[in-house]
Amino acid sequence: MNDAPLVDVVIPALNERESLPLVLGDLPRERLREIFVVDNGSTDGSADVARAAGATVVDEPRRGYGSACLAGLAQVRRQPTPPDVVVFLDADYSDHPDELPGLVDPILTGEADFVVGSRILGNAEPGALLPQGRFGNHLAGFLIRRLYGLKVTDLGPFRAIRWDALESLEMADRDFGWTAEMQVKAARQGLRYREVPVSYRKRRGVSKITGTVMGTLRASHKILYTVFRYSRG
Ligand SMILES: Nc1nc2c(ncn2[C@@H]2O[C@H](COP(=O)(O)OP(=O)(O)O)[C@@H](O)[C@H]2O)c(=O)[nH]1
Ligand SMILES: [Mg+2]
């Protein structure tokens, strides 16, 4: 890999004006080329806040976590030079953006293709991972270990992946299956997978997924569907 590796960041965001400046403020900018905040139809001025904090805003009106990530990747692809590594993290300031080097470095040194920040191996502040989220991740991790043999402890949103490895996965999920899809496809492709401990704090603003009954049901269903779907054939 080159002397100055190219690292781009994709942050899906839906109404996170309060937390976006904190996330963008804590990212180690000197290590990054571009930060794409994908505004997924926010009505709270998230896009302006992200722009003011130095991010490149991508507009994706089609709702869904995966939709937003796919739109971010399309933008990454449009750059004249592809990145070496892409990092994903959430916009709610639950992840600790300053922990980014711990995810990226194993890829830059050639030890891994795909690194997921595990909140189970790391420090989750009490109340940051809701019981339903914890249970869902536990079950998904168990199934992925059994069905794919990949040692997964968490479907955490904070993750880094080599660009060409990511492209080879042909990611497709438009909502809550996105994180699981990346892990099970990585297992099938034989990518070198690693987890590193990350910290996790209580989010700012309002939870849209595990903090709501519908969000939890929809996410659990889609994650399980995704885990079983790619285990066949
Ligand atoms: N693009 C997009 N992002 C979403 C959607 N729902 C949630 N998010 C973002 O996904 C991340 C995780 O959602 P969050 O509400 O924190 O779920 P929780 O961590 O389970 O409480 C946050 O950055 C949200 O802004 C959605 O429909 N589209
Ligand atoms: Mg969250």
Short mmCIF file of C-alpha atoms and ligand atoms in Angstrom, two decimals:
data_model
loop_
_atom_site.label_atom_id
_atom_site.label_comp_id
_atom_site.label_asym_id
_atom_site.label_seq_id
_atom_site.Cartn_x
_atom_site.Cartn_y
_atom_site.Cartn_z
CA MET A 1 0.00 0.00 0.00
CA ASN A 2 1.14 3.57 -0.71
CA ASP A 3 2.92 5.84 1.74
CA ALA A 4 -0.11 7.97 2.41
CA PRO A 5 -3.03 5.55 2.47
CA LEU A 6 -6.37 6.87 1.32
CA VAL A 7 -9.08 6.39 3.92
CA ASP A 8 -12.66 7.55 3.29
CA VAL A 9 -15.48 7.58 5.84
CA VAL A 10 -19.21 7.00 5.27
CA ILE A 11 -21.70 8.08 7.93
CA PRO A 12 -25.42 7.34 7.40
CA ALA A 13 -27.52 9.95 9.16
CA LEU A 14 -31.18 10.47 9.82
CA ASN A 15 -32.00 13.51 11.95
CA GLU A 16 -28.76 13.69 13.94
CA ARG A 17 -28.04 17.42 14.02
CA GLU A 18 -27.12 17.35 17.69
CA SER A 19 -24.54 14.59 17.43
CA LEU A 20 -23.01 15.11 13.97
CA PRO A 21 -20.68 17.94 15.03
CA LEU A 22 -19.39 15.76 17.87
CA VAL A 23 -18.79 12.81 15.56
CA LEU A 24 -17.08 14.95 12.94
CA GLY A 25 -15.09 16.78 15.59
CA ASP A 26 -13.64 13.57 17.06
CA LEU A 27 -12.64 11.88 13.80
CA PRO A 28 -8.85 11.92 13.28
CA ARG A 29 -8.98 14.13 10.18
CA GLU A 30 -5.27 13.92 9.43
CA ARG A 31 -5.74 10.23 8.71
CA LEU A 32 -8.68 10.73 6.36
CA ARG A 33 -9.27 11.86 2.81
CA GLU A 34 -13.06 12.36 2.57
CA ILE A 35 -15.90 12.15 5.04
CA PHE A 36 -19.26 11.50 3.41
CA VAL A 37 -22.31 12.11 5.56
CA VAL A 38 -25.30 10.57 3.82
CA ASP A 39 -28.39 12.52 4.67
CA ASN A 40 -31.29 10.13 4.50
CA GLY A 41 -34.11 12.65 4.32
CA SER A 42 -33.46 14.46 7.60
CA THR A 43 -35.84 17.25 8.50
CA ASP A 44 -33.75 18.76 11.29
CA GLY A 45 -31.02 20.46 9.27
CA SER A 46 -28.52 17.60 9.69
CA ALA A 47 -27.10 18.28 6.22
CA ASP A 48 -26.21 21.91 7.00
CA VAL A 49 -24.64 20.95 10.29
CA ALA A 50 -22.54 18.24 8.62
CA ARG A 51 -21.42 20.60 5.86
CA ALA A 52 -20.47 23.27 8.37
CA ALA A 53 -18.34 20.70 10.21
CA GLY A 54 -16.41 19.93 7.03
CA ALA A 55 -18.10 16.79 5.71
CA THR A 56 -19.23 16.20 2.15
CA VAL A 57 -22.97 15.70 2.22
CA VAL A 58 -24.58 13.07 0.01
CA ASP A 59 -28.32 13.22 -0.41
CA GLU A 60 -30.25 9.93 -0.42
CA PRO A 61 -33.99 10.43 -0.08
CA ARG A 62 -34.71 6.67 -0.24
CA ARG A 63 -34.92 5.71 3.42
CA GLY A 64 -32.98 2.89 5.02
CA TYR A 65 -29.62 2.38 6.67
CA GLY A 66 -28.33 0.26 3.77
CA SER A 67 -29.69 2.73 1.22
CA ALA A 68 -27.67 5.47 2.85
CA CYS A 69 -24.51 3.34 2.97
CA LEU A 70 -24.94 2.37 -0.70
CA ALA A 71 -25.32 6.02 -1.68
CA GLY A 72 -22.15 6.81 0.24
CA LEU A 73 -20.28 4.05 -1.59
CA ALA A 74 -21.53 5.32 -4.95
CA GLN A 75 -19.98 8.67 -4.04
CA VAL A 76 -16.72 7.06 -2.94
CA ARG A 77 -16.62 5.28 -6.32
CA ARG A 78 -17.03 8.56 -8.21
CA GLN A 79 -13.73 9.92 -6.97
CA PRO A 80 -10.86 9.89 -9.48
CA THR A 81 -8.71 7.71 -7.20
CA PRO A 82 -10.27 4.84 -5.25
CA PRO A 83 -9.53 4.71 -1.53
CA ASP A 84 -7.51 1.97 0.15
CA VAL A 85 -9.95 1.62 3.02
CA VAL A 86 -13.52 2.69 3.78
CA VAL A 87 -14.75 3.20 7.34
CA PHE A 88 -18.39 3.22 8.43
CA LEU A 89 -19.73 4.60 11.68
CA ASP A 90 -23.02 5.90 13.05
CA ALA A 91 -24.04 9.52 13.24
CA ASP A 92 -25.43 9.37 16.78
CA TYR A 93 -22.09 9.70 18.66
CA SER A 94 -22.46 6.25 20.19
CA ASP A 95 -19.21 5.15 18.58
CA HIS A 96 -15.95 6.79 19.63
CA PRO A 97 -14.60 8.25 16.37
CA ASP A 98 -11.12 8.72 17.84
CA GLU A 99 -10.81 4.90 17.95
CA LEU A 100 -10.69 4.81 14.14
CA PRO A 101 -6.97 3.99 13.84
CA GLY A 102 -7.49 0.76 15.77
CA LEU A 103 -9.84 -0.41 13.02
CA VAL A 104 -7.89 0.88 10.03
CA ASP A 105 -4.35 -0.05 11.00
CA PRO A 106 -4.72 -3.87 10.79
CA ILE A 107 -5.84 -3.36 7.18
CA LEU A 108 -3.03 -0.96 6.30
CA THR A 109 -0.43 -3.34 7.71
CA GLY A 110 -1.93 -6.15 5.61
CA GLU A 111 -3.10 -8.27 8.56
CA ALA A 112 -6.82 -8.06 7.81
CA ASP A 113 -9.25 -7.20 5.03
CA PHE A 114 -12.21 -6.34 7.23
CA VAL A 115 -12.23 -5.12 10.84
CA VAL A 116 -15.37 -4.75 12.95
CA GLY A 117 -15.40 -2.76 16.18
CA SER A 118 -16.93 -5.06 18.79
CA ARG A 119 -18.84 -3.43 21.61
CA ILE A 120 -19.01 -6.79 23.33
CA LEU A 121 -15.22 -7.16 23.45
CA GLY A 122 -14.89 -3.47 24.32
CA ASN A 123 -16.55 -1.12 26.73
CA ALA A 124 -20.22 -0.36 26.34
CA GLU A 125 -21.39 2.27 28.79
CA PRO A 126 -24.38 1.01 30.85
CA GLY A 127 -27.56 1.70 28.89
CA ALA A 128 -25.76 2.29 25.60
CA LEU A 129 -26.60 -1.13 24.17
CA LEU A 130 -30.24 -1.76 24.97
CA PRO A 131 -31.12 -5.31 26.12
CA GLN A 132 -32.94 -6.05 22.86
CA GLY A 133 -29.92 -4.88 20.87
CA ARG A 134 -27.58 -6.94 23.00
CA PHE A 135 -29.75 -10.04 22.63
CA GLY A 136 -30.15 -9.57 18.86
CA ASN A 137 -26.42 -9.18 18.37
CA HIS A 138 -25.74 -12.19 20.53
CA LEU A 139 -28.13 -14.37 18.55
CA ALA A 140 -26.82 -13.12 15.19
CA GLY A 141 -23.23 -13.71 16.31
CA PHE A 142 -24.08 -17.24 17.43
CA LEU A 143 -25.75 -18.05 14.11
CA ILE A 144 -22.96 -16.58 12.02
CA ARG A 145 -20.39 -18.60 13.97
CA ARG A 146 -22.43 -21.77 13.49
CA LEU A 147 -23.42 -21.29 9.86
CA TYR A 148 -20.31 -19.60 8.49
CA GLY A 149 -17.57 -20.39 11.00
CA LEU A 150 -16.75 -16.69 11.34
CA LYS A 151 -15.94 -15.54 14.87
CA VAL A 152 -18.46 -12.71 15.15
CA THR A 153 -19.36 -11.20 18.53
CA ASP A 154 -21.12 -8.07 17.29
CA LEU A 155 -22.80 -6.48 14.27
CA GLY A 156 -21.39 -3.13 15.34
CA PRO A 157 -21.75 -0.16 13.01
CA PHE A 158 -18.12 1.00 13.41
CA ARG A 159 -16.14 -0.99 10.84
CA ALA A 160 -13.35 -0.67 8.30
CA ILE A 161 -12.83 -2.64 5.12
CA ARG A 162 -10.35 -2.72 2.25
CA TRP A 163 -11.97 -1.00 -0.72
CA ASP A 164 -11.50 -3.78 -3.26
CA ALA A 165 -12.70 -6.36 -0.74
CA LEU A 166 -15.82 -4.29 -0.14
CA GLU A 167 -16.46 -3.95 -3.86
CA SER A 168 -16.17 -7.71 -4.28
CA LEU A 169 -19.00 -8.20 -1.76
CA GLU A 170 -21.54 -6.49 -4.05
CA MET A 171 -23.46 -5.13 -1.07
CA ALA A 172 -27.18 -4.85 -1.68
CA ASP A 173 -29.24 -4.61 1.51
CA ARG A 174 -31.14 -1.33 1.72
CA ASP A 175 -31.97 -1.34 5.41
CA PHE A 176 -31.16 -3.18 8.62
CA GLY A 177 -29.56 -6.24 7.03
CA TRP A 178 -26.58 -4.15 5.91
CA THR A 179 -24.18 -4.91 8.75
CA ALA A 180 -24.93 -8.66 8.87
CA GLU A 181 -24.76 -8.89 5.08
CA MET A 182 -21.23 -7.51 5.09
CA GLN A 183 -20.09 -10.07 7.67
CA VAL A 184 -21.70 -13.15 6.12
CA LYS A 185 -20.55 -12.24 2.62
CA ALA A 186 -17.06 -11.64 3.95
CA ALA A 187 -17.13 -15.13 5.47
CA ARG A 188 -18.24 -16.66 2.18
CA GLN A 189 -15.51 -14.83 0.28
CA GLY A 190 -12.88 -15.90 2.77
CA LEU A 191 -11.88 -12.34 3.68
CA ARG A 192 -9.49 -12.05 6.58
CA TYR A 193 -11.83 -10.94 9.36
CA ARG A 194 -10.88 -9.41 12.64
CA GLU A 195 -12.66 -7.76 15.54
CA VAL A 196 -11.18 -5.11 17.78
CA PRO A 197 -12.71 -3.88 21.04
CA VAL A 198 -14.44 -0.50 20.77
CA SER A 199 -16.17 1.74 23.27
CA TYR A 200 -19.82 2.64 22.98
CA ARG A 201 -21.76 5.39 24.70
CA LYS A 202 -25.41 6.35 25.04
CA ARG A 203 -26.56 8.08 21.90
CA ARG A 204 -27.52 11.74 21.60
CA GLY A 205 -30.99 12.38 20.22
CA VAL A 206 -33.65 9.80 19.50
CA SER A 207 -33.09 6.12 18.69
CA LYS A 208 -34.74 4.97 15.48
CA ILE A 209 -33.97 1.27 15.67
CA THR A 210 -33.50 -0.58 18.96
CA GLY A 211 -35.18 2.20 20.92
CA THR A 212 -38.51 1.52 19.22
CA VAL A 213 -40.60 -1.65 19.11
CA MET A 214 -41.13 -1.52 15.35
CA GLY A 215 -37.49 -0.73 14.71
CA THR A 216 -36.38 -3.68 16.83
CA LEU A 217 -38.83 -6.09 15.17
CA ARG A 218 -37.96 -4.96 11.68
CA ALA A 219 -34.23 -5.06 12.34
CA SER A 220 -34.32 -8.51 14.00
CA HIS A 221 -36.37 -9.96 11.19
CA LYS A 222 -34.15 -8.53 8.47
CA ILE A 223 -30.93 -9.56 10.20
CA LEU A 224 -32.07 -13.16 10.68
CA TYR A 225 -33.36 -13.33 7.12
CA THR A 226 -29.98 -12.08 5.86
CA VAL A 227 -27.96 -14.50 7.98
CA PHE A 228 -29.96 -17.50 6.69
CA ARG A 229 -30.24 -16.28 3.13
CA TYR A 230 -26.53 -16.29 2.33
CA SER A 231 -25.88 -19.55 4.19
CA ARG A 232 -27.56 -21.52 1.43
CA GLY A 233 -25.84 -22.88 -1.67
N1 LIG B 1 -29.83 6.47 6.68
C1 LIG B 1 -30.56 6.03 7.66
N2 LIG B 1 -30.01 6.03 8.82
C2 LIG B 1 -30.73 5.60 9.80
C3 LIG B 1 -32.05 5.14 9.66
N3 LIG B 1 -32.46 4.79 10.86
C4 LIG B 1 -31.42 5.03 11.68
N4 LIG B 1 -30.39 5.54 11.02
C5 LIG B 1 -29.07 5.92 11.47
O1 LIG B 1 -28.47 4.72 11.83
C6 LIG B 1 -27.74 4.87 13.03
C7 LIG B 1 -28.25 3.91 14.04
O2 LIG B 1 -29.58 4.21 14.36
P1 LIG B 1 -30.03 4.44 15.86
O3 LIG B 1 -31.29 5.24 15.83
O4 LIG B 1 -28.90 4.99 16.64
O5 LIG B 1 -30.35 2.99 16.33
P2 LIG B 1 -29.90 2.34 17.70
O6 LIG B 1 -28.41 2.41 17.73
O7 LIG B 1 -30.45 0.97 17.63
O8 LIG B 1 -30.55 3.18 18.76
C8 LIG B 1 -27.83 6.34 13.40
O9 LIG B 1 -26.70 6.99 12.88
C9 LIG B 1 -29.09 6.81 12.67
O10 LIG B 1 -29.03 8.17 12.29
C10 LIG B 1 -32.62 5.15 8.37
O11 LIG B 1 -33.75 4.79 8.10
N5 LIG B 1 -31.80 5.63 7.40
MG MG B 2 -27.37 4.16 17.81
#
